[in-house]
Amino acid sequence: MYSLQALVIINNSISAHLTHRLLELDGVPLDRVGVIMIRDIEANWTKHCAKVIRYGGRPTQSILGQRQFLPFFREGAKLVKEACASSELREFYVVNNDNLLTNPLFRWAERNPRRHLRLTVVAEGIMNYQDIDVRDRAAWRWRIKPMMAAMLGLEYRIPAGHLSGAFEAATTRAVSFTQQGFKAPVDKISILPFPRSPITRAPDAETCLIVHTGLWQWMTTETYEPFAKAFAAWVSAQGFKRILTKPHPRIATGVIENLLPPHEVLHDTRSAEEMAAEIPAATVVGTCCTALVTLKLIRPDLRCVDFGADFYCMHAYHDDLGVVELFSGAGVEIVGSGLPLTNRTTT
């Protein structure tokens, strides 16, 4: 029977990478770590952990779609309670404070100050550089989550600030890959930059790689479609001889894929960061995509371009321009959408 020293709750390749490095730096042996993956991700290091609970499929934004994940949440709640009962528990590593399983850990840490437990918020990506709060999530979540938590024997408190949890009183440390624009108290920030990558394949100056995101989820169809058409038109106007696309690993691409000029889809399940050394394109393009930043930091030789921040920041993120600061600081080129910036419409 194992006794946990750390509980990890991660949701993508970035949080998995940073958490693995933190566990090594903090001297926590993997066989004393419990892991909950709140998205379906791959992280080889978790194979050596004491207990791993995997998410059961693609995420959904509908209330009815959550039913398929009830077994996952029951199993996850059991591990949360098991970890909190461990006399050797010393570390929480979590990606936000709004998930059904992460939120109770902030409450538990507040109530047990004498346990000398360290709660680390690990950046997952773009949201850690934006002012994301309860208004950016569907209202049904705040009605349902406290009730579901109670059914699972957990306590859920609706977040009052940034949904990363970095500003919570219980948070000891907030860790990310770059400080430029990072939303967290300065005295809690710790930076673990991605290491520079060697180049094992020379990039082609006439090839473009498009990294897809789930941006379409945060806008109505009527608002998003003109944006998608503008993006496709801009890509076409650049005159690339070869266009590649990389689908989002967990979210459908949406209408934008069919609007693009002729292109090839990369069926590579690795993260953009894992592919960095061999990316065949000299230009990487996206819309509100964390990979533009991480790739630019790992491979400064790449031209990384964000399209349409002037439009999507207004329509999807309540005029929050946090991504502009992040992109500018990292050296990502920002291209305007050319669309009218009136008649705000968000989901």
CSV table of C-alpha atoms in Angstrom, one decimal:
chain,number,residue,atom,x,y,z
A,1,MET,CA,0.0,0.0,0.0
A,2,TYR,CA,1.4,3.4,-1.0
A,3,SER,CA,1.2,6.6,0.9
A,4,LEU,CA,1.0,9.7,-1.4
A,5,GLN,CA,3.4,12.6,-1.0
A,6,ALA,CA,1.8,14.5,-3.9
A,7,LEU,CA,-1.4,14.8,-5.8
A,8,VAL,CA,-1.2,16.1,-9.5
A,9,ILE,CA,-4.1,17.3,-11.6
A,10,ILE,CA,-3.1,18.2,-15.1
A,11,ASN,CA,-4.9,18.8,-18.4
A,12,ASN,CA,-2.5,19.2,-21.4
A,13,SER,CA,1.1,18.7,-22.6
A,14,ILE,CA,2.3,22.0,-21.1
A,15,SER,CA,1.0,21.3,-17.6
A,16,ALA,CA,2.3,17.7,-17.8
A,17,HIS,CA,5.8,18.9,-18.9
A,18,LEU,CA,6.0,21.6,-16.2
A,19,THR,CA,4.7,19.3,-13.5
A,20,HIS,CA,7.2,16.6,-14.3
A,21,ARG,CA,10.0,19.1,-14.0
A,22,LEU,CA,8.7,20.4,-10.8
A,23,LEU,CA,8.4,16.9,-9.3
A,24,GLU,CA,12.1,16.3,-10.1
A,25,LEU,CA,13.1,19.7,-8.7
A,26,ASP,CA,11.0,19.2,-5.6
A,27,GLY,CA,12.5,15.8,-5.0
A,28,VAL,CA,9.2,13.9,-5.1
A,29,PRO,CA,9.5,10.3,-6.2
A,30,LEU,CA,7.0,9.3,-8.9
A,31,ASP,CA,6.0,6.2,-7.0
A,32,ARG,CA,4.6,8.5,-4.3
A,33,VAL,CA,2.5,10.6,-6.7
A,34,GLY,CA,-1.2,10.3,-7.5
A,35,VAL,CA,-2.2,11.7,-10.9
A,36,ILE,CA,-5.6,12.8,-12.2
A,37,MET,CA,-5.8,13.8,-15.9
A,38,ILE,CA,-8.8,16.1,-16.4
A,39,ARG,CA,-8.3,15.8,-20.2
A,40,ASP,CA,-7.3,12.8,-22.3
A,41,ILE,CA,-3.5,13.4,-22.6
A,42,GLU,CA,-0.3,11.4,-22.9
A,43,ALA,CA,2.5,11.8,-20.4
A,44,ASN,CA,5.0,8.9,-20.3
A,45,TRP,CA,6.3,9.8,-16.9
A,46,THR,CA,3.0,9.1,-15.3
A,47,LYS,CA,3.5,5.4,-16.0
A,48,HIS,CA,5.8,5.4,-13.0
A,49,CYS,CA,3.3,7.0,-10.6
A,50,ALA,CA,1.5,5.3,-7.8
A,51,LYS,CA,-2.0,5.9,-9.2
A,52,VAL,CA,-3.2,7.4,-12.5
A,53,ILE,CA,-6.8,8.3,-13.3
A,54,ARG,CA,-7.5,9.1,-16.9
A,55,TYR,CA,-10.2,11.3,-18.4
A,56,GLY,CA,-12.7,9.3,-20.4
A,57,GLY,CA,-13.0,11.0,-23.7
A,58,ARG,CA,-13.2,14.3,-25.5
A,59,PRO,CA,-14.5,17.3,-23.4
A,60,THR,CA,-17.9,18.7,-24.0
A,61,GLN,CA,-19.4,22.1,-23.3
A,62,SER,CA,-23.0,20.9,-22.8
A,63,ILE,CA,-24.5,20.0,-19.4
A,64,LEU,CA,-25.9,16.7,-20.7
A,65,GLY,CA,-22.6,15.7,-22.1
A,66,GLN,CA,-21.1,15.6,-18.6
A,67,ARG,CA,-23.0,12.4,-17.8
A,68,GLN,CA,-20.4,10.2,-19.6
A,69,PHE,CA,-17.8,11.5,-17.2
A,70,LEU,CA,-19.5,10.6,-13.9
A,71,PRO,CA,-17.4,7.4,-13.4
A,72,PHE,CA,-14.3,9.5,-13.9
A,73,PHE,CA,-15.3,12.0,-11.3
A,74,ARG,CA,-16.3,9.3,-8.8
A,75,GLU,CA,-12.9,7.7,-9.2
A,76,GLY,CA,-11.1,11.1,-9.1
A,77,ALA,CA,-12.9,12.1,-5.9
A,78,LYS,CA,-11.9,8.9,-4.3
A,79,LEU,CA,-8.2,9.6,-5.1
A,80,VAL,CA,-8.6,13.2,-3.8
A,81,LYS,CA,-9.9,12.0,-0.5
A,82,GLU,CA,-7.2,9.3,-0.3
A,83,ALA,CA,-4.5,11.9,-0.9
A,84,CYS,CA,-5.8,14.3,1.7
A,85,ALA,CA,-5.9,11.4,4.2
A,86,SER,CA,-2.2,10.6,3.7
A,87,SER,CA,-0.1,11.7,6.6
A,88,GLU,CA,2.8,12.1,4.2
A,89,LEU,CA,1.0,14.5,1.8
A,90,ARG,CA,3.2,17.5,1.1
A,91,GLU,CA,2.3,18.8,-2.4
A,92,PHE,CA,-0.6,19.7,-4.6
A,93,TYR,CA,0.1,20.5,-8.3
A,94,VAL,CA,-3.1,21.8,-10.0
A,95,VAL,CA,-4.0,23.6,-13.2
A,96,ASN,CA,-7.0,25.7,-12.1
A,97,ASN,CA,-9.5,26.3,-9.4
A,98,ASP,CA,-12.8,25.7,-11.3
A,99,ASN,CA,-12.6,22.0,-12.0
A,100,LEU,CA,-14.8,19.7,-9.9
A,101,LEU,CA,-11.7,17.9,-8.5
A,102,THR,CA,-9.2,20.8,-8.3
A,103,ASN,CA,-11.4,23.3,-6.5
A,104,PRO,CA,-11.8,21.3,-3.3
A,105,LEU,CA,-8.0,21.2,-2.9
A,106,PHE,CA,-7.9,24.9,-2.3
A,107,ARG,CA,-10.5,24.6,0.4
A,108,TRP,CA,-8.7,21.7,2.0
A,109,ALA,CA,-5.3,23.6,2.0
A,110,GLU,CA,-7.0,26.6,3.7
A,111,ARG,CA,-8.4,24.4,6.5
A,112,ASN,CA,-5.2,22.6,7.2
A,113,PRO,CA,-2.5,25.2,7.4
A,114,ARG,CA,-0.5,23.2,9.9
A,115,ARG,CA,0.2,20.5,7.4
A,116,HIS,CA,2.8,22.7,5.8
A,117,LEU,CA,1.4,21.6,2.4
A,118,ARG,CA,2.5,23.5,-0.7
A,119,LEU,CA,-0.1,24.2,-3.4
A,120,THR,CA,1.3,24.9,-6.8
A,121,VAL,CA,-0.7,26.3,-9.7
A,122,VAL,CA,0.8,25.0,-12.9
A,123,ALA,CA,0.1,27.1,-16.0
A,124,GLU,CA,-1.7,25.2,-18.8
A,125,GLY,CA,-1.5,27.9,-21.5
A,126,ILE,CA,-3.2,30.9,-22.8
A,127,MET,CA,-5.8,31.3,-20.0
A,128,ASN,CA,-3.0,31.9,-17.6
A,129,TYR,CA,-2.2,35.1,-19.5
A,130,GLN,CA,-5.8,36.3,-19.8
A,131,ASP,CA,-8.3,37.6,-17.2
A,132,ILE,CA,-10.4,34.5,-17.2
A,133,ASP,CA,-13.1,34.3,-14.5
A,134,VAL,CA,-16.6,32.9,-14.0
A,135,ARG,CA,-18.1,35.0,-16.8
A,136,ASP,CA,-16.0,33.1,-19.3
A,137,ARG,CA,-17.7,29.8,-18.5
A,138,ALA,CA,-21.3,28.7,-19.0
A,139,ALA,CA,-23.5,29.7,-16.1
A,140,TRP,CA,-24.9,26.2,-15.7
A,141,ARG,CA,-21.5,25.1,-14.4
A,142,TRP,CA,-21.7,27.3,-11.3
A,143,ARG,CA,-25.2,25.9,-10.5
A,144,ILE,CA,-24.3,22.2,-11.0
A,145,LYS,CA,-20.7,21.9,-9.6
A,146,PRO,CA,-21.4,22.6,-5.9
A,147,MET,CA,-24.2,20.0,-6.0
A,148,MET,CA,-22.1,17.4,-7.8
A,149,ALA,CA,-19.2,18.0,-5.5
A,150,ALA,CA,-21.4,17.4,-2.5
A,151,MET,CA,-22.6,14.1,-4.0
A,152,LEU,CA,-19.0,13.1,-4.3
A,153,GLY,CA,-18.2,14.0,-0.7
A,154,LEU,CA,-16.2,17.1,-1.7
A,155,GLU,CA,-16.6,20.8,-1.1
A,156,TYR,CA,-16.9,23.2,-4.0
A,157,ARG,CA,-16.7,27.0,-3.7
A,158,ILE,CA,-17.5,29.1,-6.8
A,159,PRO,CA,-14.2,30.9,-7.7
A,160,ALA,CA,-14.2,34.6,-6.9
A,161,GLY,CA,-11.3,35.6,-9.1
A,162,HIS,CA,-9.0,34.2,-11.8
A,163,LEU,CA,-9.9,30.7,-12.7
A,164,SER,CA,-6.2,29.6,-12.6
A,165,GLY,CA,-6.3,29.8,-8.8
A,166,ALA,CA,-3.0,31.7,-8.8
A,167,PHE,CA,-4.6,34.4,-6.6
A,168,GLU,CA,-6.1,32.1,-4.0
A,169,ALA,CA,-4.9,32.5,-0.5
A,170,ALA,CA,-4.0,28.8,-0.3
A,171,THR,CA,-1.7,29.0,-3.4
A,172,THR,CA,2.0,28.9,-2.5
A,173,ARG,CA,3.5,29.0,-6.0
A,174,ALA,CA,2.4,29.7,-9.6
A,175,VAL,CA,4.6,28.2,-12.2
A,176,SER,CA,4.7,28.9,-16.0
A,177,PHE,CA,7.1,28.9,-19.0
A,178,THR,CA,7.4,32.7,-19.4
A,179,GLN,CA,6.7,35.6,-17.0
A,180,GLN,CA,5.6,38.1,-19.8
A,181,GLY,CA,1.9,38.8,-19.0
A,182,PHE,CA,1.6,35.9,-16.6
A,183,LYS,CA,-1.5,36.5,-14.4
A,184,ALA,CA,-0.3,35.7,-10.9
A,185,PRO,CA,1.0,37.5,-7.8
A,186,VAL,CA,4.6,38.5,-8.4
A,187,ASP,CA,5.8,37.0,-5.1
A,188,LYS,CA,4.4,33.6,-6.1
A,189,ILE,CA,5.7,33.4,-9.6
A,190,SER,CA,8.3,30.8,-10.6
A,191,ILE,CA,9.4,30.4,-14.2
A,192,LEU,CA,10.6,27.1,-15.8
A,193,PRO,CA,11.3,28.1,-19.5
A,194,PHE,CA,11.2,25.5,-22.2
A,195,PRO,CA,14.7,24.6,-23.2
A,196,ARG,CA,15.9,25.6,-26.7
A,197,SER,CA,15.6,22.8,-29.2
A,198,PRO,CA,18.2,21.7,-31.8
A,199,ILE,CA,17.0,21.7,-35.4
A,200,THR,CA,16.9,18.2,-36.9
A,201,ARG,CA,15.0,19.2,-40.0
A,202,ALA,CA,15.6,22.4,-41.9
A,203,PRO,CA,12.3,24.3,-42.2
A,204,ASP,CA,11.0,25.3,-45.7
A,205,ALA,CA,10.5,29.0,-46.1
A,206,GLU,CA,7.6,28.4,-48.5
A,207,THR,CA,5.7,26.0,-46.1
A,208,CYS,CA,3.2,27.1,-43.5
A,209,LEU,CA,2.0,25.1,-40.5
A,210,ILE,CA,-1.4,26.0,-39.1
A,211,VAL,CA,-2.0,25.0,-35.5
A,212,HIS,CA,-5.7,24.7,-34.8
A,213,THR,CA,-7.4,25.8,-31.5
A,214,GLY,CA,-10.9,25.5,-30.0
A,215,LEU,CA,-11.4,29.3,-30.3
A,216,TRP,CA,-14.7,28.7,-32.1
A,217,GLN,CA,-16.3,27.4,-28.8
A,218,TRP,CA,-16.2,30.9,-27.3
A,219,MET,CA,-18.1,32.7,-30.1
A,220,THR,CA,-21.5,32.3,-31.8
A,221,THR,CA,-21.6,30.7,-35.2
A,222,GLU,CA,-22.6,34.1,-36.7
A,223,THR,CA,-19.6,35.8,-35.2
A,224,TYR,CA,-17.0,33.0,-35.8
A,225,GLU,CA,-17.7,32.2,-39.4
A,226,PRO,CA,-16.7,35.7,-40.8
A,227,PHE,CA,-13.6,35.4,-38.7
A,228,ALA,CA,-12.8,31.9,-40.0
A,229,LYS,CA,-13.3,33.2,-43.6
A,230,ALA,CA,-11.0,36.1,-43.0
A,231,PHE,CA,-8.3,33.8,-41.6
A,232,ALA,CA,-8.5,31.5,-44.6
A,233,ALA,CA,-8.4,34.4,-47.0
A,234,TRP,CA,-5.3,35.8,-45.3
A,235,VAL,CA,-3.5,32.4,-45.4
A,236,SER,CA,-4.4,32.1,-49.1
A,237,ALA,CA,-3.0,35.5,-49.8
A,238,GLN,CA,0.4,34.7,-48.3
A,239,GLY,CA,1.2,32.5,-51.3
A,240,PHE,CA,2.6,29.5,-49.4
A,241,LYS,CA,3.5,26.6,-51.7
A,242,ARG,CA,2.7,24.0,-49.1
A,243,ILE,CA,0.2,24.3,-46.2
A,244,LEU,CA,0.1,21.9,-43.3
A,245,THR,CA,-2.5,21.8,-40.5
A,246,LYS,CA,-2.2,20.3,-37.0
A,247,PRO,CA,-5.6,19.5,-35.4
A,248,HIS,CA,-6.2,20.3,-31.8
A,249,PRO,CA,-5.6,17.0,-29.8
A,250,ARG,CA,-8.9,17.1,-28.0
A,251,ILE,CA,-11.2,19.6,-29.7
A,252,ALA,CA,-12.8,19.4,-33.1
A,253,THR,CA,-11.4,21.9,-35.7
A,254,GLY,CA,-14.8,23.4,-36.7
A,255,VAL,CA,-15.6,25.1,-40.0
A,256,ILE,CA,-12.2,26.7,-40.5
A,257,GLU,CA,-10.6,23.5,-41.9
A,258,ASN,CA,-12.9,23.4,-44.9
A,259,LEU,CA,-12.3,27.1,-45.7
A,260,LEU,CA,-8.6,26.8,-46.0
A,261,PRO,CA,-6.8,26.5,-49.4
A,262,PRO,CA,-5.6,23.1,-50.4
A,263,HIS,CA,-3.5,21.6,-47.5
A,264,GLU,CA,-2.3,18.5,-45.8
A,265,VAL,CA,-3.4,17.4,-42.3
A,266,LEU,CA,-0.6,16.3,-40.0
A,267,HIS,CA,-1.7,13.1,-38.2
A,268,ASP,CA,0.9,13.4,-35.5
A,269,THR,CA,-0.4,13.0,-31.9
A,270,ARG,CA,2.7,14.7,-30.4
A,271,SER,CA,2.4,18.2,-28.9
A,272,ALA,CA,3.8,21.1,-30.9
A,273,GLU,CA,6.6,21.4,-28.3
A,274,GLU,CA,7.5,17.7,-28.8
A,275,MET,CA,7.7,18.3,-32.6
A,276,ALA,CA,9.7,21.4,-32.3
A,277,ALA,CA,13.0,20.0,-33.6
A,278,GLU,CA,11.6,18.7,-36.8
A,279,ILE,CA,8.8,21.2,-37.8
A,280,PRO,CA,9.0,21.3,-41.6
A,281,ALA,CA,7.6,24.9,-41.9
A,282,ALA,CA,9.4,28.1,-41.4
A,283,THR,CA,6.1,29.9,-40.6
A,284,VAL,CA,3.6,28.7,-37.9
A,285,VAL,CA,0.2,30.4,-37.8
A,286,GLY,CA,-2.7,30.2,-35.4
A,287,THR,CA,-5.5,32.0,-33.7
A,288,CYS,CA,-5.1,32.4,-29.9
A,289,CYS,CA,-2.8,29.4,-29.7
A,290,THR,CA,-0.3,28.8,-26.9
A,291,ALA,CA,1.9,26.8,-29.2
A,292,LEU,CA,2.8,30.0,-31.1
A,293,VAL,CA,4.6,31.2,-27.9
A,294,THR,CA,6.2,27.9,-26.8
A,295,LEU,CA,7.5,27.2,-30.3
A,296,LYS,CA,8.9,30.7,-30.6
A,297,LEU,CA,10.7,30.3,-27.2
A,298,ILE,CA,12.0,26.8,-28.2
A,299,ARG,CA,12.8,27.7,-31.8
A,300,PRO,CA,13.5,31.5,-32.2
A,301,ASP,CA,14.3,30.9,-35.9
A,302,LEU,CA,10.6,30.2,-36.6
A,303,ARG,CA,8.2,32.9,-37.7
A,304,CYS,CA,5.2,32.5,-35.5
A,305,VAL,CA,2.0,34.5,-36.4
A,306,ASP,CA,-1.2,35.1,-34.5
A,307,PHE,CA,-4.2,36.1,-36.6
A,308,GLY,CA,-7.1,38.2,-35.5
A,309,ALA,CA,-6.4,39.1,-31.8
A,310,ASP,CA,-8.1,42.5,-32.4
A,311,PHE,CA,-11.3,40.5,-33.2
A,312,TYR,CA,-11.3,37.4,-31.0
A,313,CYS,CA,-10.2,39.3,-27.9
A,314,MET,CA,-13.3,41.5,-28.3
A,315,HIS,CA,-15.8,38.8,-29.2
A,316,ALA,CA,-14.6,35.8,-27.3
A,317,TYR,CA,-12.8,37.4,-24.3
A,318,HIS,CA,-14.7,40.6,-23.3
A,319,ASP,CA,-12.0,42.9,-24.7
A,320,ASP,CA,-9.3,41.2,-22.6
A,321,LEU,CA,-6.0,41.9,-24.5
A,322,GLY,CA,-3.8,39.7,-22.3
A,323,VAL,CA,-2.7,37.5,-25.2
A,324,VAL,CA,-1.3,40.6,-27.0
A,325,GLU,CA,1.1,41.2,-24.2
A,326,LEU,CA,2.1,37.5,-24.1
A,327,PHE,CA,2.6,37.3,-27.9
A,328,SER,CA,4.5,40.6,-28.1
A,329,GLY,CA,6.8,39.6,-25.3
A,330,ALA,CA,7.6,36.3,-26.9
A,331,GLY,CA,8.2,37.7,-30.4
A,332,VAL,CA,5.1,36.3,-32.0
A,333,GLU,CA,3.9,38.5,-34.9
A,334,ILE,CA,0.4,39.8,-34.5
A,335,VAL,CA,-1.8,40.3,-37.6
A,336,GLY,CA,-5.1,42.1,-37.6
A,337,SER,CA,-8.3,40.5,-38.8
A,338,GLY,CA,-9.4,43.3,-41.1
A,339,LEU,CA,-13.0,42.8,-39.8
A,340,PRO,CA,-15.3,45.5,-38.3
A,341,LEU,CA,-14.8,45.7,-34.6
A,342,THR,CA,-18.4,46.5,-33.6
A,343,ASN,CA,-21.6,44.5,-32.6
A,344,ARG,CA,-19.9,42.4,-29.9
A,345,THR,CA,-21.5,38.9,-29.8
A,346,THR,CA,-20.2,36.2,-27.4
A,347,THR,CA,-21.6,32.9,-26.3
